[in-house]
Amino acid sequence: MNDRFDLVVRNAVAVTAGDVQRCDIGVRGGRIVALAERLGPGEREIDAAGRTVTPGGVDGHCHLDQPMPAPMRMADDFLTGTRSAACGGTTTVIPFAAQKKGESLREAVEDYHRRAEGKACIDYAFHLIVSDPSERVLRDELPQLIRDGCTSFKVYMTYDDLKLSDRQILDVLEVARREGAMAMVHAENSDCIAWLTEKLVASGHTAPRHHADSRPAPVEREATHRAITFSELLDVPILIVHVSGADALEQIRWAQGRSLNIYAETCPQYLLLTAEHLGLEGFQGAKYVCSPPPRDKANQQRIWDGLAKGAFHVFSSDHAPFRYEDAHGKKLGGKEVAFQYIPNGIPGIETRLPLLFSEGVGEGRIDLHQFVALTATNPARMYGLYPRKGTIAVGSDADLVIWDDQREQTIGNAMLHHAVDYTPYEGMRLRGWPAVTLSRGEAVWEDGEFRGRAGRGEFLKCGLPDPARPRTRAAGA
Ligand code: URP
Ligand code: ZN
Ligand code: ZN
């Protein structure tokens, strides 16, 4: 028997959520088959030279080629989006197959498979977005799709084309509980936003910075509390996505203090941007329009505290790629539109890991194990991909990042690999950047170049996530 490895990563300092190990990493058939000192030869060998090696990132919240109401169009498809992810150390993405109101959820998933196939450069799974929980969706489509490996879905409390009523959310959460799926909630109070928007527009306040005025912290806080209430009523775990500041976090901590299964996600924009960015001169603030909006420095600090103290479980990009100089993007229809028409979301799939590595670990706010847990292990657990993804262990996929820990890097859009014409982090100086990204043992980012190939990414059927289990089971359930 030929027991040569396909690949050996030598002299790694392999860091997982719980351990650190000085070892060689042996890879065969795309999986890790040995972790030990002085492994035998490999067809290919990479000397990590004592550098940090982490599991490839799992981006549990990003939007790629998601169909949007015209004329909005996302800039990144599965090729450019996964290319960009790989160059930033991410080896698994979980974007959203979004149901349109009045349409079938299953057809949305079939359409999304067609968009991904032949294009994805790294592995991918799908979350669902349920925007129309008809009887057919609740009874047939959603349970069947969960059994087919789409075991997580998002519900929206705002956005006219996506939002559900409270009653509809309860219906959908009931399915999550019964089937064992993870429900993600976008928590903002829709009526408050509509009311505030009307007042702002009526008084001529239409510039991008008023986006933040239309969605102040109480709007997010109230919806977060309401979502927690639904979770408690049904005894079903939920994950609150893109938490922006202290108010919503307070509700989450309150719920966690009552032993409710409330999980939470935050994103780089809530650590590193503020509402002041929305007020940049001219129309530049449109580049920072996302929901919930970035808050202020004090809120950033509370989010950092939440990351360090374990209130947050996942750190995602919420990459929502709209170009700035584009009639399908921020300048919708070719105009500097009023804030309520600016497509929501900002790019960040490639910068997610380097930002947290440098600003979090490098600045001593979190340790490397927390970094790994937040960016890889926990999202893999939350969405039913663990231990295939999200860790460095025998049997796991050889999805690895070798870090150039000391590399000084100033972020510039020209060095990124997405199809967006800006980055919100332009000019930020970081220490540390992925030197090599391996996806199932193949280098997809090395020597400063993308080395992947369209179509090599595989669709991942997710298992039922352990964290989605209810605390108790109702009698007869
Ligand atoms: O503004 C944002 N976050 N856009 C992306 C869609 C979403 O709600 O996550
Ligand atoms: Zn959202
Ligand atoms: Zn999102």
CSV table of C-alpha atoms and ligand atoms in Angstrom, one decimal:
chain,number,residue,atom,x,y,z
A,1,MET,CA,0.0,0.0,0.0
A,2,ASN,CA,1.2,3.5,-0.9
A,3,ASP,CA,1.1,5.3,2.4
A,4,ARG,CA,2.6,8.5,1.1
A,5,PHE,CA,0.4,11.5,2.0
A,6,ASP,CA,-1.0,13.6,-0.8
A,7,LEU,CA,0.1,16.6,1.2
A,8,VAL,CA,2.1,17.2,4.4
A,9,VAL,CA,2.0,20.6,6.1
A,10,ARG,CA,5.2,20.5,8.2
A,11,ASN,CA,6.1,22.4,11.4
A,12,ALA,CA,2.6,23.8,12.0
A,13,VAL,CA,1.4,25.4,15.1
A,14,ALA,CA,-2.1,24.0,14.7
A,15,VAL,CA,-4.7,26.0,16.7
A,16,THR,CA,-8.2,24.8,17.3
A,17,ALA,CA,-11.0,26.2,19.5
A,18,GLY,CA,-9.6,24.2,22.4
A,19,ASP,CA,-6.0,23.3,21.7
A,20,VAL,CA,-2.7,24.1,20.3
A,21,GLN,CA,-0.4,21.5,18.9
A,22,ARG,CA,3.0,21.6,17.3
A,23,CYS,CA,2.8,19.0,14.6
A,24,ASP,CA,2.9,18.0,10.9
A,25,ILE,CA,-0.5,17.7,9.3
A,26,GLY,CA,-0.9,14.7,6.9
A,27,VAL,CA,-3.6,14.9,4.2
A,28,ARG,CA,-5.0,12.2,2.0
A,29,GLY,CA,-8.0,12.3,-0.3
A,30,GLY,CA,-8.7,15.9,0.9
A,31,ARG,CA,-9.0,14.9,4.5
A,32,ILE,CA,-6.7,15.2,7.5
A,33,VAL,CA,-5.5,11.7,8.2
A,34,ALA,CA,-2.6,12.3,10.7
A,35,LEU,CA,-1.5,14.9,13.2
A,36,ALA,CA,1.9,14.0,14.6
A,37,GLU,CA,5.6,15.0,14.7
A,38,ARG,CA,7.8,13.9,11.8
A,39,LEU,CA,5.3,12.4,9.5
A,40,GLY,CA,6.5,10.5,6.4
A,41,PRO,CA,6.7,12.1,3.0
A,42,GLY,CA,3.9,13.7,1.0
A,43,GLU,CA,3.5,14.1,-2.7
A,44,ARG,CA,3.5,17.8,-1.9
A,45,GLU,CA,5.0,19.4,1.2
A,46,ILE,CA,4.5,22.9,2.6
A,47,ASP,CA,6.7,24.1,5.4
A,48,ALA,CA,4.6,26.2,7.8
A,49,ALA,CA,7.9,27.0,9.6
A,50,GLY,CA,6.3,27.3,13.0
A,51,ARG,CA,3.6,29.7,11.9
A,52,THR,CA,0.0,29.6,13.1
A,53,VAL,CA,-2.3,27.2,11.3
A,54,THR,CA,-6.1,27.6,11.9
A,55,PRO,CA,-9.1,25.8,10.4
A,56,GLY,CA,-10.3,27.4,7.2
A,57,GLY,CA,-13.0,30.0,8.0
A,58,VAL,CA,-16.7,29.2,7.8
A,59,ASP,CA,-18.6,32.3,6.8
A,60,GLY,CA,-22.0,31.5,8.2
A,61,HIS,CA,-23.7,34.6,6.8
A,62,CYS,CA,-23.0,36.0,3.3
A,63,HIS,CA,-25.0,36.9,0.3
A,64,LEU,CA,-23.9,35.8,-3.2
A,65,ASP,CA,-25.8,36.2,-6.4
A,66,GLN,CA,-29.0,36.4,-4.4
A,67,PRO,CA,-31.9,37.5,-6.7
A,68,MET,CA,-33.0,41.0,-5.7
A,69,PRO,CA,-35.9,43.2,-6.7
A,70,ALA,CA,-35.0,45.1,-9.9
A,71,PRO,CA,-32.9,47.1,-10.6
A,72,MET,CA,-30.8,46.0,-7.6
A,73,ARG,CA,-28.2,43.3,-8.5
A,74,MET,CA,-25.5,41.8,-6.4
A,75,ALA,CA,-22.0,42.2,-7.8
A,76,ASP,CA,-20.6,38.9,-6.6
A,77,ASP,CA,-21.7,35.6,-8.0
A,78,PHE,CA,-20.5,32.2,-6.7
A,79,LEU,CA,-17.2,32.5,-8.7
A,80,THR,CA,-16.1,36.0,-7.6
A,81,GLY,CA,-17.6,35.7,-4.1
A,82,THR,CA,-15.9,32.3,-3.3
A,83,ARG,CA,-12.7,33.4,-4.9
A,84,SER,CA,-12.6,36.4,-2.6
A,85,ALA,CA,-13.5,34.3,0.4
A,86,ALA,CA,-10.7,31.8,-0.3
A,87,CYS,CA,-8.1,34.6,-0.7
A,88,GLY,CA,-9.1,35.8,2.8
A,89,GLY,CA,-8.8,32.4,4.4
A,90,THR,CA,-12.4,31.2,4.2
A,91,THR,CA,-13.0,27.7,2.9
A,92,THR,CA,-16.8,27.3,3.5
A,93,VAL,CA,-19.5,29.8,2.7
A,94,ILE,CA,-23.2,29.6,3.6
A,95,PRO,CA,-25.2,32.1,1.5
A,96,PHE,CA,-29.0,32.2,1.3
A,97,ALA,CA,-31.4,30.6,-1.1
A,98,ALA,CA,-34.2,33.2,-0.8
A,99,GLN,CA,-37.8,32.5,-1.4
A,100,LYS,CA,-39.8,35.3,-3.1
A,101,LYS,CA,-43.2,36.0,-1.8
A,102,GLY,CA,-45.8,34.0,-3.7
A,103,GLU,CA,-43.2,31.5,-5.0
A,104,SER,CA,-42.0,28.1,-4.0
A,105,LEU,CA,-39.2,27.7,-1.5
A,106,ARG,CA,-38.0,24.5,-3.3
A,107,GLU,CA,-37.8,26.3,-6.6
A,108,ALA,CA,-35.7,29.0,-5.0
A,109,VAL,CA,-33.3,26.3,-3.8
A,110,GLU,CA,-33.2,24.7,-7.2
A,111,ASP,CA,-32.4,28.0,-8.8
A,112,TYR,CA,-29.7,28.7,-6.3
A,113,HIS,CA,-28.1,25.3,-7.1
A,114,ARG,CA,-27.9,26.4,-10.7
A,115,ARG,CA,-26.2,29.7,-9.7
A,116,ALA,CA,-23.6,27.9,-7.7
A,117,GLU,CA,-22.8,24.8,-9.8
A,118,GLY,CA,-19.7,25.2,-12.0
A,119,LYS,CA,-18.8,28.4,-10.3
A,120,ALA,CA,-18.0,27.9,-6.6
A,121,CYS,CA,-14.3,27.6,-5.8
A,122,ILE,CA,-14.7,26.5,-2.2
A,123,ASP,CA,-17.4,24.3,-0.5
A,124,TYR,CA,-20.8,25.8,0.2
A,125,ALA,CA,-24.0,25.1,1.9
A,126,PHE,CA,-27.3,26.9,1.8
A,127,HIS,CA,-29.4,28.7,4.4
A,128,LEU,CA,-33.0,29.3,3.3
A,129,ILE,CA,-34.9,32.5,3.6
A,130,VAL,CA,-38.5,31.9,4.2
A,131,SER,CA,-40.5,34.9,3.1
A,132,ASP,CA,-43.8,33.3,2.4
A,133,PRO,CA,-44.7,30.5,4.9
A,134,SER,CA,-47.7,29.2,3.0
A,135,GLU,CA,-49.3,26.0,4.1
A,136,ARG,CA,-47.4,24.1,1.4
A,137,VAL,CA,-44.1,25.6,2.6
A,138,LEU,CA,-44.8,24.8,6.2
A,139,ARG,CA,-46.2,21.3,5.7
A,140,ASP,CA,-44.1,20.0,2.8
A,141,GLU,CA,-41.3,22.1,1.4
A,142,LEU,CA,-39.5,23.3,4.5
A,143,PRO,CA,-39.5,19.9,6.3
A,144,GLN,CA,-38.3,18.2,3.1
A,145,LEU,CA,-35.6,20.8,2.4
A,146,ILE,CA,-34.4,20.4,6.0
A,147,ARG,CA,-34.2,16.7,5.4
A,148,ASP,CA,-32.3,17.3,2.2
A,149,GLY,CA,-29.5,19.2,4.0
A,150,CYS,CA,-30.6,22.8,4.2
A,151,THR,CA,-31.0,22.7,8.0
A,152,SER,CA,-31.0,26.4,8.8
A,153,PHE,CA,-33.1,29.3,7.7
A,154,LYS,CA,-33.5,33.0,8.2
A,155,VAL,CA,-36.6,35.0,8.9
A,156,TYR,CA,-36.9,38.8,8.6
A,157,MET,CA,-38.8,41.1,10.8
A,158,THR,CA,-38.2,44.0,8.3
A,159,TYR,CA,-37.9,44.6,4.6
A,160,ASP,CA,-41.2,44.7,2.7
A,161,ASP,CA,-40.2,41.9,0.3
A,162,LEU,CA,-39.1,39.5,3.0
A,163,LYS,CA,-40.6,40.3,6.3
A,164,LEU,CA,-43.0,38.0,8.2
A,165,SER,CA,-45.7,38.9,10.7
A,166,ASP,CA,-45.2,37.7,14.3
A,167,ARG,CA,-47.8,35.0,13.7
A,168,GLN,CA,-45.9,33.8,10.6
A,169,ILE,CA,-42.7,33.7,12.5
A,170,LEU,CA,-44.3,31.5,15.2
A,171,ASP,CA,-45.5,29.1,12.5
A,172,VAL,CA,-42.0,28.9,11.0
A,173,LEU,CA,-40.3,28.5,14.4
A,174,GLU,CA,-42.7,25.6,15.1
A,175,VAL,CA,-41.3,23.8,12.1
A,176,ALA,CA,-37.7,24.6,13.2
A,177,ARG,CA,-38.4,23.0,16.6
A,178,ARG,CA,-40.1,19.9,15.2
A,179,GLU,CA,-37.5,19.3,12.5
A,180,GLY,CA,-34.4,20.3,14.4
A,181,ALA,CA,-33.4,23.2,12.2
A,182,MET,CA,-31.6,26.4,13.2
A,183,ALA,CA,-33.6,29.5,12.9
A,184,MET,CA,-31.8,32.8,12.3
A,185,VAL,CA,-33.6,36.1,12.9
A,186,HIS,CA,-33.1,39.5,11.4
A,187,ALA,CA,-34.4,41.6,14.3
A,188,GLU,CA,-35.6,45.1,13.5
A,189,ASN,CA,-39.0,46.6,14.0
A,190,SER,CA,-40.5,47.2,10.6
A,191,ASP,CA,-43.3,49.6,11.5
A,192,CYS,CA,-40.9,51.8,13.5
A,193,ILE,CA,-38.5,52.0,10.6
A,194,ALA,CA,-41.4,52.9,8.2
A,195,TRP,CA,-42.7,55.5,10.5
A,196,LEU,CA,-39.4,57.1,11.1
A,197,THR,CA,-38.5,57.0,7.4
A,198,GLU,CA,-41.7,58.8,6.5
A,199,LYS,CA,-41.0,61.6,9.0
A,200,LEU,CA,-37.4,61.9,7.9
A,201,VAL,CA,-38.2,62.1,4.2
A,202,ALA,CA,-41.1,64.5,4.8
A,203,SER,CA,-38.6,66.9,6.4
A,204,GLY,CA,-36.1,66.6,3.6
A,205,HIS,CA,-33.7,64.3,5.4
A,206,THR,CA,-32.8,61.9,2.6
A,207,ALA,CA,-29.0,61.7,2.7
A,208,PRO,CA,-27.3,58.4,3.5
A,209,ARG,CA,-26.6,59.4,7.1
A,210,HIS,CA,-30.3,59.4,7.8
A,211,HIS,CA,-30.3,55.6,7.2
A,212,ALA,CA,-29.0,55.4,10.8
A,213,ASP,CA,-31.7,57.8,12.1
A,214,SER,CA,-34.4,55.6,10.6
A,215,ARG,CA,-33.1,52.5,12.4
A,216,PRO,CA,-31.9,53.6,15.9
A,217,ALA,CA,-30.9,51.1,18.6
A,218,PRO,CA,-34.4,50.7,20.2
A,219,VAL,CA,-35.8,49.5,16.9
A,220,GLU,CA,-33.3,46.6,17.0
A,221,ARG,CA,-33.7,46.2,20.8
A,222,GLU,CA,-37.4,45.8,20.7
A,223,ALA,CA,-37.3,43.3,17.8
A,224,THR,CA,-34.5,41.3,19.5
A,225,HIS,CA,-36.6,41.0,22.7
A,226,ARG,CA,-39.7,40.0,20.6
A,227,ALA,CA,-37.7,37.3,18.8
A,228,ILE,CA,-36.4,36.0,22.2
A,229,THR,CA,-40.0,35.9,23.5
A,230,PHE,CA,-41.0,33.8,20.5
A,231,SER,CA,-38.1,31.5,21.1
A,232,GLU,CA,-39.1,31.1,24.8
A,233,LEU,CA,-42.8,30.5,24.0
A,234,LEU,CA,-42.0,27.7,21.7
A,235,ASP,CA,-38.9,26.4,23.4
A,236,VAL,CA,-36.9,26.6,20.2
A,237,PRO,CA,-33.3,27.9,19.9
A,238,ILE,CA,-32.7,30.9,17.7
A,239,LEU,CA,-29.7,32.8,16.4
A,240,ILE,CA,-30.0,36.6,16.3
A,241,VAL,CA,-27.9,37.7,13.3
A,242,HIS,CA,-25.8,40.9,12.8
A,243,VAL,CA,-26.1,42.3,16.3
A,244,SER,CA,-25.0,45.9,16.1
A,245,GLY,CA,-24.8,47.3,19.7
A,246,ALA,CA,-25.3,47.4,23.4
A,247,ASP,CA,-29.1,47.5,23.4
A,248,ALA,CA,-29.7,44.4,21.5
A,249,LEU,CA,-26.8,42.7,23.2
A,250,GLU,CA,-28.4,43.5,26.6
A,251,GLN,CA,-31.5,41.6,25.6
A,252,ILE,CA,-29.4,38.6,24.4
A,253,ARG,CA,-27.4,38.5,27.7
A,254,TRP,CA,-30.7,38.8,29.6
A,255,ALA,CA,-32.1,35.8,27.7
A,256,GLN,CA,-28.8,33.8,28.1
A,257,GLY,CA,-29.0,34.6,31.9
A,258,ARG,CA,-32.4,32.9,31.9
A,259,SER,CA,-30.8,29.8,30.3
A,260,LEU,CA,-32.7,30.4,27.1
A,261,ASN,CA,-31.0,29.0,24.0
A,262,ILE,CA,-30.3,32.3,22.3
A,263,TYR,CA,-27.3,32.4,20.1
A,264,ALA,CA,-25.9,35.6,18.5
A,265,GLU,CA,-23.8,36.7,15.6
A,266,THR,CA,-21.9,39.9,15.0
A,267,CYS,CA,-19.9,41.2,12.1
A,268,PRO,CA,-16.8,43.4,11.4
A,269,GLN,CA,-18.9,46.4,10.6
A,270,TYR,CA,-20.1,46.6,14.2
A,271,LEU,CA,-16.6,46.5,15.6
A,272,LEU,CA,-14.8,48.8,13.2
A,273,LEU,CA,-17.3,51.2,11.6
A,274,THR,CA,-19.6,53.9,13.1
A,275,ALA,CA,-22.6,55.9,11.9
A,276,GLU,CA,-20.2,58.7,11.2
A,277,HIS,CA,-19.1,56.7,8.1
A,278,LEU,CA,-22.7,57.1,6.8
A,279,GLY,CA,-22.2,60.9,6.9
A,280,LEU,CA,-19.1,61.0,4.7
A,281,GLU,CA,-19.1,63.8,2.1
A,282,GLY,CA,-21.2,63.6,-1.0
A,283,PHE,CA,-22.9,60.3,-1.4
A,284,GLN,CA,-19.9,58.3,0.0
A,285,GLY,CA,-21.9,57.4,3.0
A,286,ALA,CA,-24.0,55.0,0.8
A,287,LYS,CA,-21.0,52.7,0.9
A,288,TYR,CA,-21.7,52.0,4.6
A,289,VAL,CA,-25.5,51.6,4.4
A,290,CYS,CA,-26.3,48.2,6.0
A,291,SER,CA,-28.9,47.1,8.5
A,292,PRO,CA,-28.8,47.4,11.3
A,293,PRO,CA,-26.5,50.4,10.8
A,294,PRO,CA,-23.1,50.7,12.5
A,295,ARG,CA,-23.5,52.6,15.8
A,296,ASP,CA,-20.8,54.5,17.7
A,297,LYS,CA,-17.5,53.9,19.5
A,298,ALA,CA,-19.1,53.0,22.8
A,299,ASN,CA,-21.3,50.4,21.1
A,300,GLN,CA,-18.2,49.0,19.3
A,301,GLN,CA,-16.6,48.5,22.7
A,302,ARG,CA,-19.7,46.6,24.0
A,303,ILE,CA,-19.6,44.3,21.0
A,304,TRP,CA,-15.9,43.6,21.6
A,305,ASP,CA,-16.8,42.8,25.3
A,306,GLY,CA,-19.5,40.5,24.1
A,307,LEU,CA,-17.1,38.7,21.8
A,308,ALA,CA,-14.5,38.3,24.6
A,309,LYS,CA,-17.0,37.2,27.2
A,310,GLY,CA,-18.9,34.6,25.1
A,311,ALA,CA,-22.2,36.3,24.4
A,312,PHE,CA,-21.6,35.9,20.7
A,313,HIS,CA,-21.1,32.6,19.1
A,314,VAL,CA,-20.4,33.4,15.5
A,315,PHE,CA,-18.6,36.2,13.6
A,316,SER,CA,-19.7,36.4,10.0
A,317,SER,CA,-19.1,38.9,7.2
A,318,ASP,CA,-22.8,39.5,6.1
A,319,HIS,CA,-21.1,40.2,2.8
A,320,ALA,CA,-23.8,41.9,0.7
A,321,PRO,CA,-22.0,43.0,-2.5
A,322,PHE,CA,-23.4,46.1,-4.2
A,323,ARG,CA,-21.1,48.2,-6.3
A,324,TYR,CA,-20.9,52.0,-5.5
A,325,GLU,CA,-20.7,53.4,-9.1
A,326,ASP,CA,-23.5,51.2,-10.4
A,327,ALA,CA,-27.1,51.7,-11.4
A,328,HIS,CA,-27.7,48.2,-10.0
A,329,GLY,CA,-25.9,49.1,-6.8
A,330,LYS,CA,-25.6,52.0,-4.3
A,331,LYS,CA,-26.4,54.6,-7.0
A,332,LEU,CA,-29.6,52.7,-7.9
A,333,GLY,CA,-30.9,53.6,-11.3
A,334,GLY,CA,-27.8,55.8,-11.8
A,335,LYS,CA,-28.9,58.3,-9.2
A,336,GLU,CA,-27.9,59.4,-5.7
A,337,VAL,CA,-31.1,58.1,-4.3
A,338,ALA,CA,-32.7,58.8,-1.0
A,339,PHE,CA,-31.4,56.6,1.9
A,340,GLN,CA,-34.4,54.3,1.9
A,341,TYR,CA,-33.7,53.2,-1.6
A,342,ILE,CA,-30.0,52.5,-1.2
A,343,PRO,CA,-29.4,48.7,-1.4
A,344,ASN,CA,-28.6,47.5,2.1
A,345,GLY,CA,-25.3,45.7,2.8
A,346,ILE,CA,-21.6,46.0,2.5
A,347,PRO,CA,-18.8,43.8,1.2
A,348,GLY,CA,-16.4,42.0,3.5
A,349,ILE,CA,-16.1,38.3,2.7
A,350,GLU,CA,-12.3,38.5,2.2
A,351,THR,CA,-11.5,40.9,5.0
A,352,ARG,CA,-13.5,39.1,7.8
A,353,LEU,CA,-10.7,36.9,9.1
A,354,PRO,CA,-7.8,39.3,8.7
A,355,LEU,CA,-9.7,42.1,10.5
A,356,LEU,CA,-10.5,39.9,13.5
A,357,PHE,CA,-7.0,38.3,13.5
A,358,SER,CA,-5.4,41.7,13.7
A,359,GLU,CA,-7.9,43.8,15.6
A,360,GLY,CA,-9.0,41.0,17.9
A,361,VAL,CA,-6.1,38.7,18.5
A,362,GLY,CA,-3.3,41.1,17.6
A,363,GLU,CA,-4.7,43.8,19.8
A,364,GLY,CA,-5.3,41.4,22.7
A,365,ARG,CA,-9.0,41.7,22.8
A,366,ILE,CA,-9.6,38.0,22.2
A,367,ASP,CA,-7.3,35.0,22.1
A,368,LEU,CA,-6.5,32.7,19.1
A,369,HIS,CA,-8.9,30.0,20.4
A,370,GLN,CA,-11.8,32.4,20.5
A,371,PHE,CA,-10.8,33.6,17.0
A,372,VAL,CA,-11.0,30.0,15.7
A,373,ALA,CA,-14.3,29.3,17.6
A,374,LEU,CA,-16.0,32.5,16.3
A,375,THR,CA,-14.9,32.2,12.7
A,376,ALA,CA,-14.9,28.5,12.1
A,377,THR,CA,-15.8,26.0,14.8
A,378,ASN,CA,-19.0,27.6,16.1
A,379,PRO,CA,-20.5,28.4,12.7
A,380,ALA,CA,-19.8,24.8,11.6
A,381,ARG,CA,-21.5,23.6,14.8
A,382,MET,CA,-24.5,26.0,14.5
A,383,TYR,CA,-25.2,24.9,10.9
A,384,GLY,CA,-24.6,21.2,11.1
A,385,LEU,CA,-21.2,21.0,9.4
A,386,TYR,CA,-19.0,20.0,12.4
A,387,PRO,CA,-16.6,18.2,12.5
A,388,ARG,CA,-16.2,17.9,8.8
A,389,LYS,CA,-15.6,21.7,8.8
A,390,GLY,CA,-14.4,24.1,11.4
A,391,THR,CA,-11.6,22.2,13.1
A,392,ILE,CA,-8.2,20.6,12.7
A,393,ALA,CA,-8.8,16.9,13.5
A,394,VAL,CA,-8.2,13.5,12.0
A,395,GLY,CA,-11.2,12.9,9.7
A,396,SER,CA,-12.0,16.5,9.1
A,397,ASP,CA,-11.6,18.1,5.7
A,398,ALA,CA,-8.1,19.6,5.2
A,399,ASP,CA,-9.4,23.1,5.1
A,400,LEU,CA,-6.6,25.1,6.6
A,401,VAL,CA,-5.1,28.6,6.8
A,402,ILE,CA,-1.3,29.1,7.3
A,403,TRP,CA,-1.0,32.6,8.7
A,404,ASP,CA,1.7,35.1,7.9
A,405,ASP,CA,1.3,36.4,11.4
A,406,GLN,CA,3.7,39.4,11.1
A,407,ARG,CA,2.7,40.6,7.7
A,408,GLU,CA,1.9,44.3,7.7
A,409,GLN,CA,-1.0,44.9,5.3
A,410,THR,CA,-2.8,48.0,4.4
A,411,ILE,CA,-6.2,47.2,3.0
A,412,GLY,CA,-7.0,48.5,-0.4
A,413,ASN,CA,-9.8,47.5,-2.7
A,414,ALA,CA,-7.3,46.9,-5.5
A,415,MET,CA,-5.8,43.9,-3.6
A,416,LEU,CA,-9.2,42.2,-3.0
A,417,HIS,CA,-10.8,39.6,-5.2
A,418,HIS,CA,-14.5,40.4,-5.0
A,419,ALA,CA,-16.3,42.2,-7.8
A,420,VAL,CA,-17.3,45.2,-5.7
A,421,ASP,CA,-15.6,48.6,-6.5
A,422,TYR,CA,-14.9,49.5,-2.9
A,423,THR,CA,-14.1,48.2,0.5
A,424,PRO,CA,-15.4,49.9,3.7
A,425,TYR,CA,-12.0,49.2,5.2
A,426,GLU,CA,-9.9,51.1,2.7
A,427,GLY,CA,-6.6,52.2,4.2
A,428,MET,CA,-6.9,50.2,7.5
A,429,ARG,CA,-3.5,48.9,8.6
A,430,LEU,CA,-3.5,45.3,9.8
A,431,ARG,CA,-0.9,42.8,11.1
A,432,GLY,CA,-1.3,39.3,9.8
A,433,TRP,CA,-2.8,37.9,6.6
A,434,PRO,CA,-3.4,34.4,5.3
A,435,ALA,CA,-0.2,33.1,3.5
A,436,VAL,CA,-1.9,29.9,2.2
A,437,THR,CA,-5.5,28.8,2.2
A,438,LEU,CA,-6.0,25.0,1.6
A,439,SER,CA,-9.4,23.7,0.6
A,440,ARG,CA,-9.7,19.9,1.0
A,441,GLY,CA,-5.9,19.9,0.8
A,442,GLU,CA,-5.6,22.0,-2.4
A,443,ALA,CA,-4.0,25.4,-2.3
A,444,VAL,CA,-6.6,28.0,-3.4
A,445,TRP,CA,-4.6,31.0,-2.2
A,446,GLU,CA,-0.8,30.9,-2.2
A,447,ASP,CA,2.1,33.3,-3.0
A,448,GLY,CA,-0.3,36.2,-3.1
A,449,GLU,CA,-2.4,34.6,-5.9
A,450,PHE,CA,-5.7,32.9,-6.2
A,451,ARG,CA,-5.0,29.3,-7.2
A,452,GLY,CA,-8.5,27.8,-7.1
A,453,ARG,CA,-10.8,26.9,-10.0
A,454,ALA,CA,-14.4,27.6,-10.7
A,455,GLY,CA,-16.6,24.6,-10.0
A,456,ARG,CA,-14.2,22.7,-7.6
A,457,GLY,CA,-16.4,23.8,-4.6
A,458,GLU,CA,-18.9,21.1,-3.5
A,459,PHE,CA,-22.4,21.5,-2.1
A,460,LEU,CA,-22.5,20.4,1.6
A,461,LYS,CA,-25.6,18.8,3.0
A,462,CYS,CA,-25.8,20.0,6.5
A,463,GLY,CA,-26.8,17.8,9.4
A,464,LEU,CA,-29.2,18.7,12.1
A,465,PRO,CA,-27.2,21.1,14.3
A,466,ASP,CA,-26.8,20.1,17.9
A,467,PRO,CA,-27.3,23.7,19.2
A,468,ALA,CA,-30.8,23.7,17.5
A,469,ARG,CA,-32.1,21.1,19.9
A,470,PRO,CA,-34.9,22.4,22.2
A,471,ARG,CA,-34.2,22.4,25.9
A,472,THR,CA,-37.2,20.1,26.5
A,473,ARG,CA,-39.4,18.1,24.2
A,474,ALA,CA,-43.1,18.8,24.4
A,475,ALA,CA,-45.2,15.8,25.4
A,476,GLY,CA,-45.9,13.6,22.4
A,477,ALA,CA,-43.4,15.5,20.2
B,1,URP,O1,-27.8,45.3,5.3
B,1,URP,C1,-27.7,44.2,5.3
B,1,URP,N1,-27.3,43.5,6.4
B,1,URP,N2,-27.9,43.5,4.1
B,1,URP,C2,-27.9,42.2,3.9
B,1,URP,C3,-29.2,41.5,4.1
B,1,URP,C4,-29.4,41.2,5.6
B,1,URP,O2,-30.3,41.6,6.2
B,1,URP,O3,-28.5,40.5,6.1
B,2,ZN,ZN,-30.3,40.5,7.9
B,3,ZN,ZN,-27.2,39.3,5.6
